[in-house]
Amino acid sequence: MPAATELQLLRFLPFRLNRLAVEVSQNLAQIYRQRYGIDVPEWRILATLGAEGRCTAQAIAASTRMHKTRVSRAVAYLREAGHVRVAGGTADGRETQLQLTPRGRRLYETLVPLALARERELLATLDPVLAAAFLEALDRLETALQLPRTEAALRAGRPEGPRQTARQTSGSTARST
Amino acid sequence: MPAATELQLLRFLPFRLNRLAVEVSQNLAQIYRQRYGIDVPEWRILATLGAEGRCTAQAIAASTRMHKTRVSRAVAYLREAGHVRVAGGTADGRETQLQLTPRGRRLYETLVPLALARERELLATLDPVLAAAFLEALDRLETALQLPRTEAALRAGRPEGPRQTARQTSGSTARST
DNA sequence: CTTCTATAGTTGTGATCGCAACCATCGTAG
DNA sequence: CTACGATGGTTGCGATCACAACTATAGAAG
């Protein structure tokens, strides 16, 4: 039997992970998309601020692993929409503390149960034993890939990874993702 | 204890899946990105054509769950690059059969072992029992979300799902993802 | 044969993403 | 006190993505 050159895309782990993640995200996003007018980046910020109380954009970026420009723009939107406000400056004049407005907190408290319900729904399709194994496997993969798994890990954390930009060679158009 | 309104983003399944998928994808993409000048959509097309021998753009779109425009453009690029060529028309004059060129097949045969190695590497961070459980869980989740898991499922398959477009309301800018 | 609806594939367009560059402030060194 | 490198945050810009609209062909109905 020769070295494996057989690859079924539908059985290929990276592909499956991508597909699953997209599906789950889209699925969940629809819940808060048109109904509440917020999108994934905004949702992540709400979730972070909702749990943390208050923190800087930088902290949000690190925690959500979103690019700081994405955070910046999503925060701008959320402020416009009245969900987030600046919670005064810090000793450090460069950074700005952010927090939810009452309106933002109401939204947060509306969304969290929906999100958790959806999560439970997903895990319910696995029996408890399998679900536990699945989460355990996730933990290990995250560890192997050095993804921060706790707040604590974050504070000590590695800086956000650079995203390679593509195909300067041989093509007329460059791409990424 | 009140209804759960606690949500740790870092422990939230959809977030974790997304993060993991992105990381794995990026990780893998770098292997073939600058070195071979192809990107995720192109890779998927190579993989499909490599395994299928020949098929239509439509079939590729269904199989990879990529939007048909994405397929169209990636195919255009691959044809320009000499990796893919038209393999004559069909009875149906609208569709075009595609297949790898020899050059494309060489690339395919270069990439597949790399991809499989990376996959094995990932799964190796889980011991065999856990890996099996993980894959089993993936299967079940895919089934629950009605994602096609085999070629056979595809042929009978549900049409590709529409991707909801976002936030027409209440904001000045609309977004998606 | 003509008409109407559905499908394969391409192109136009608006939106998001992330990198690079930028501005402002901090902290340290001279 | 001033100079300089580092960091928080914003903005410009190029690239991708997916939806909508379009072209062309297929197939059924009249």
XYZ file of C-alpha atoms (C1' of nucleotides) in Angstrom:
414
model
C 0.000 0.000 0.000
C 1.557 3.303 -1.118
C 1.850 6.456 0.960
C -1.606 7.875 1.430
C -2.641 10.148 -1.390
C -6.294 9.508 -0.850
C -8.179 12.361 0.655
C -11.890 12.632 1.009
C -12.613 16.283 1.612
C -15.823 15.451 3.408
C -13.827 13.365 5.871
C -10.940 15.796 6.206
C -10.755 17.229 9.679
C -9.852 20.861 8.938
C -12.602 21.033 6.374
C -15.119 19.513 8.729
C -14.163 21.829 11.541
C -14.555 24.822 9.306
C -17.866 23.700 8.010
C -19.169 22.898 11.455
C -17.978 26.178 12.906
C -19.523 28.180 10.106
C -22.781 26.323 10.409
C -22.983 26.717 14.168
C -22.022 30.367 13.979
C -24.476 31.215 11.243
C -27.101 29.292 13.038
C -26.563 31.213 16.219
C -25.944 34.506 14.500
C -29.372 34.485 12.943
C -30.843 34.541 16.390
C -29.354 37.903 17.167
C -28.750 39.224 13.682
C -31.912 40.682 12.255
C -33.755 40.538 15.517
C -31.263 42.602 17.472
C -29.122 44.067 14.737
C -25.824 42.821 16.104
C -23.315 40.546 14.530
C -20.648 38.139 15.658
C -17.991 40.718 16.546
C -20.520 42.794 18.446
C -21.858 39.744 20.197
C -18.390 38.828 21.355
C -17.857 42.263 22.743
C -21.164 42.225 24.559
C -20.292 38.832 25.978
C -16.915 40.011 27.143
C -18.122 43.218 28.677
C -21.099 41.479 30.185
C -18.885 39.036 31.990
C -15.961 41.301 32.755
C -17.906 44.355 33.769
C -15.463 46.747 32.248
C -12.278 46.521 30.296
C -10.228 48.092 27.546
C -10.533 47.446 23.827
C -7.135 45.842 23.953
C -8.316 43.384 26.574
C -11.343 42.541 24.460
C -9.166 41.951 21.443
C -6.911 39.618 23.375
C -9.807 37.783 24.933
C -11.839 37.308 21.781
C -8.828 36.912 19.532
C -10.309 39.444 17.170
C -8.074 41.868 15.362
C -7.936 45.177 17.157
C -9.399 46.978 14.158
C -12.347 44.663 14.206
C -12.834 45.417 17.868
C -12.426 49.112 17.261
C -15.118 49.179 14.614
C -17.513 46.931 16.434
C -17.136 49.020 19.577
C -17.781 52.144 17.550
C -20.966 50.587 16.287
C -22.077 49.431 19.701
C -21.477 52.886 21.122
C -23.517 54.477 18.364
C -26.252 51.986 19.080
C -26.131 52.871 22.754
C -25.129 49.467 24.010
C -21.667 50.376 25.160
C -20.166 53.479 26.615
C -16.832 54.751 27.763
C -16.382 54.223 31.464
C -13.903 56.974 32.087
C -10.212 56.970 31.417
C -7.499 55.142 33.244
C -4.201 56.195 34.652
C -2.919 55.374 31.191
C -4.281 58.084 28.932
C -4.068 55.978 25.825
C -6.550 53.385 26.830
C -10.252 53.717 27.436
C -12.317 51.608 29.745
C -15.530 50.357 28.214
C -18.674 49.018 29.784
C -22.222 48.143 28.910
C -24.940 50.749 29.174
C -28.132 49.636 30.929
C -29.564 49.135 27.476
C -26.533 47.063 26.565
C -26.886 44.983 29.671
C -30.518 44.301 28.929
C -29.510 43.099 25.494
C -26.778 40.994 27.006
C -29.188 39.440 29.423
C -31.563 38.703 26.600
C -28.930 37.080 24.433
C -27.037 34.992 26.933
C -29.877 32.597 27.710
C -30.535 32.159 24.010
C -26.886 31.457 23.366
C -26.617 29.009 26.235
C -29.789 27.266 25.188
C -28.414 26.799 21.722
C -25.194 25.451 23.138
C -27.044 22.975 25.304
C -29.118 21.983 22.318
C -25.992 21.183 20.376
C -24.405 19.206 23.141
C -27.645 17.377 23.729
C -27.252 15.687 20.373
C -24.330 13.900 21.977
C -25.023 11.744 24.972
C -23.376 12.998 28.157
C -20.383 10.695 27.938
C -19.642 11.610 24.371
C -20.201 15.283 25.074
C -17.681 15.146 27.864
C -15.182 13.457 25.601
C -15.803 16.011 22.908
C -15.158 18.915 25.250
C -12.101 17.200 26.596
C -10.793 16.785 23.065
C -11.453 20.444 22.385
C -9.463 21.340 25.458
C -6.535 19.298 24.318
C -6.574 20.640 20.795
C -6.707 24.174 22.118
C -3.790 23.456 24.339
C -1.832 21.905 21.508
C -2.497 24.948 19.357
C -1.692 27.266 22.243
C -5.077 28.910 22.252
C -5.849 30.602 25.567
C -8.434 28.599 27.450
C -8.947 30.705 30.547
C -8.826 34.310 31.570
C -5.740 33.494 33.534
C -3.995 32.083 30.488
C -4.783 35.298 28.721
C -3.084 37.597 31.168
C 0.099 35.622 30.861
C -0.774 35.153 27.246
C 1.049 35.034 24.000
C 0.438 38.007 21.713
C -2.171 37.586 19.020
C -0.774 35.714 16.058
C -0.066 37.475 12.781
C -2.272 36.410 9.921
C -0.276 35.559 6.860
C -1.201 37.371 3.648
C -1.356 35.427 0.463
C -0.206 34.720 -3.003
C 1.901 37.580 -4.096
C 3.371 35.231 -6.663
C 2.184 34.051 -10.012
C -1.350 35.369 -9.829
C -2.857 38.692 -10.666
C -4.996 38.777 -7.579
C -3.911 38.012 -4.067
C -6.171 36.361 -1.585
C -6.457 35.234 1.955
C -8.598 33.358 4.476
C -29.881 29.563 41.509
C -31.381 31.778 38.816
C -31.620 30.935 35.116
C -28.131 30.891 33.704
C -27.006 34.308 32.589
C -23.380 33.494 33.073
C -21.427 33.006 29.932
C -17.704 32.671 29.652
C -16.886 33.353 26.034
C -13.733 31.289 26.259
C -15.828 28.305 27.323
C -18.633 28.922 24.859
C -18.839 26.167 22.290
C -19.614 28.149 19.125
C -16.801 30.535 19.909
C -14.389 27.728 20.559
C -15.324 25.927 17.396
C -14.801 29.047 15.383
C -11.487 29.779 16.952
C -10.271 26.245 16.524
C -11.407 26.062 12.923
C -9.748 29.344 12.054
C -6.544 28.311 13.735
C -6.411 24.934 12.064
C -7.273 26.418 8.705
C -4.717 29.180 8.905
C -2.195 26.737 10.111
C -2.767 24.451 7.189
C -3.257 27.224 4.683
C 0.221 28.539 5.310
C 1.598 25.266 4.080
C 0.204 25.742 0.626
C -0.262 29.486 0.574
C 2.977 31.206 -0.228
C 4.702 28.021 -1.199
C 2.228 26.984 -3.865
C 0.206 30.141 -4.328
C -3.137 28.566 -3.686
C -5.683 29.339 -1.055
C -8.448 27.559 0.768
C -11.051 27.696 -2.000
C -8.510 26.544 -4.557
C -7.313 23.800 -2.280
C -10.837 22.522 -1.877
C -11.316 22.434 -5.598
C -8.062 20.588 -6.118
C -9.057 18.119 -3.457
C -12.438 17.543 -5.003
C -11.194 17.164 -8.530
C -8.317 15.053 -7.376
C -10.633 12.589 -5.730
C -13.525 12.758 -8.157
C -11.533 12.809 -11.356
C -13.869 15.157 -13.106
C -16.991 17.020 -12.256
C -18.914 20.222 -12.804
C -18.523 23.472 -10.926
C -21.948 22.918 -9.514
C -20.918 19.576 -8.083
C -17.869 21.169 -6.521
C -19.976 23.871 -4.955
C -22.334 21.326 -3.456
C -19.536 19.125 -2.232
C -17.437 21.849 -0.676
C -20.406 23.930 0.430
C -18.772 26.960 -1.121
C -20.895 29.571 -2.800
C -20.975 29.050 -6.547
C -19.389 32.433 -7.180
C -16.509 31.470 -4.972
C -16.101 28.297 -6.948
C -16.387 30.150 -10.213
C -13.622 32.560 -9.350
C -11.349 29.990 -7.807
C -11.758 27.770 -10.848
C -10.965 30.716 -13.084
C -7.777 31.239 -11.149
C -6.810 27.589 -11.216
C -7.373 27.463 -14.945
C -5.213 30.532 -15.469
C -2.566 28.895 -13.334
C -2.758 25.759 -15.441
C -3.904 23.453 -12.679
C -7.371 22.815 -13.977
C -8.830 22.577 -17.421
C -12.173 22.053 -19.054
C -12.739 18.408 -19.849
C -15.171 18.863 -22.686
C -18.849 19.634 -22.484
C -21.656 17.389 -21.426
C -24.977 16.552 -22.914
C -26.150 19.552 -20.942
C -24.698 22.549 -22.724
C -24.873 24.759 -19.663
C -22.460 22.840 -17.555
C -18.763 22.254 -18.049
C -16.823 19.280 -16.852
C -13.602 20.160 -15.104
C -10.552 18.118 -14.345
C -6.997 18.512 -13.169
C -4.219 19.046 -15.660
C -1.112 16.905 -15.169
C 0.409 19.919 -13.491
C -2.648 20.179 -11.270
C -2.439 16.538 -10.395
C 1.195 16.861 -9.442
C 0.269 19.722 -7.141
C -2.576 17.681 -5.733
C -0.268 14.781 -5.059
C 2.165 17.086 -3.364
C -0.444 18.660 -1.144
C -2.456 15.670 -0.065
C 0.304 14.032 1.968
C 1.042 17.331 3.658
C -2.611 17.801 4.491
C -3.010 14.282 5.780
C 0.137 14.565 7.830
C -1.163 17.699 9.443
C -4.445 16.008 10.174
C -2.709 13.056 11.781
C -0.586 15.467 13.767
C -3.692 17.107 15.146
C -5.393 13.878 16.028
C -2.217 12.602 17.596
C -2.575 15.187 20.348
C -5.568 13.115 21.407
C -5.008 9.563 22.407
C -6.706 7.033 20.092
C -9.755 6.533 22.268
C -10.369 10.225 22.639
C -9.735 10.818 18.957
C -12.314 8.222 18.072
C -14.813 9.831 20.403
C -14.053 13.223 18.938
C -14.674 12.053 15.396
C -17.796 10.276 16.479
C -19.048 13.480 18.072
C -18.281 15.377 14.894
C -20.299 12.857 12.943
C -23.249 13.288 15.197
C -23.109 17.049 15.158
C -22.913 17.044 11.389
C -25.890 14.784 11.237
C -27.829 16.953 13.647
C -27.052 20.017 11.557
C -27.842 18.144 8.360
C -24.425 18.621 6.873
C -23.666 16.096 4.146
C -21.193 13.547 5.408
C -20.692 11.368 2.370
C -20.737 11.688 -1.370
C -23.903 9.647 -1.363
C -25.610 12.071 1.004
C -24.680 14.826 -1.386
C -26.365 13.405 -4.428
C -29.589 13.097 -2.519
C -28.653 16.297 -0.794
C -30.377 19.354 0.389
C -29.590 22.491 -1.603
C -26.932 24.762 -0.244
C -28.295 26.917 2.546
C -28.825 30.630 2.009
C -26.587 32.841 4.063
C -28.559 35.485 5.873
C -27.512 39.066 5.263
C -27.375 41.343 8.192
C -28.490 44.351 10.017
C -30.443 46.443 7.631
C -32.083 47.939 10.668
C -31.009 50.551 13.139
C -27.426 50.928 11.986
C -25.769 52.966 9.326
C -23.590 50.148 8.129
C -24.735 46.634 7.420
C -22.554 43.664 8.113
C -22.447 39.940 7.881
C -20.548 36.764 8.827
C -42.618 25.946 -32.776
C -43.117 29.175 -29.014
C -43.372 30.242 -24.089
C -42.298 29.764 -19.429
C -39.748 28.176 -15.585
C -35.546 26.253 -13.677
C -30.633 25.623 -13.646
C -25.156 26.186 -14.771
C -22.062 29.595 -14.525
C -20.305 34.680 -14.669
C -20.138 39.412 -13.362
C -21.402 43.669 -10.648
C -21.699 45.486 -6.125
C -21.782 46.307 -1.150
C -19.899 44.704 3.086
C -16.360 42.725 6.111
C -11.681 41.528 7.265
C -7.012 42.302 8.445
C -2.593 44.537 7.493
C -0.019 48.860 7.347
C 0.316 53.318 8.578
C -0.860 56.744 11.665
C -1.760 59.568 16.053
C -1.382 60.056 20.834
C 0.475 58.763 25.159
C 3.538 56.208 28.201
C 8.022 54.868 30.137
C 12.758 54.963 30.130
C 17.264 56.789 29.203
C 20.363 60.463 28.710
C 13.649 68.293 30.211
C 14.088 66.026 25.811
C 14.609 61.979 22.797
C 13.169 57.417 21.602
C 11.042 52.957 21.465
C 6.699 50.634 22.730
C 1.726 50.411 23.167
C -3.630 51.657 22.898
C -6.637 52.822 19.453
C -8.256 54.670 14.753
C -8.226 55.054 9.804
C -6.837 54.022 4.852
C -6.821 50.508 1.741
C -6.557 46.182 -0.757
C -8.583 41.675 -0.882
C -12.276 38.332 -0.183
C -16.994 36.973 0.314
C -21.721 36.273 -0.772
C -25.905 38.118 -2.630
C -28.320 39.858 -6.695
C -28.693 40.280 -11.325
C -27.516 38.541 -15.742
C -26.578 35.279 -19.824
C -27.370 31.047 -21.886
C -29.214 26.620 -22.160
C -32.578 22.837 -20.745
C -36.962 20.863 -20.390
C -41.899 20.896 -19.977
C -46.259 22.748 -21.475
C -49.397 24.496 -24.864
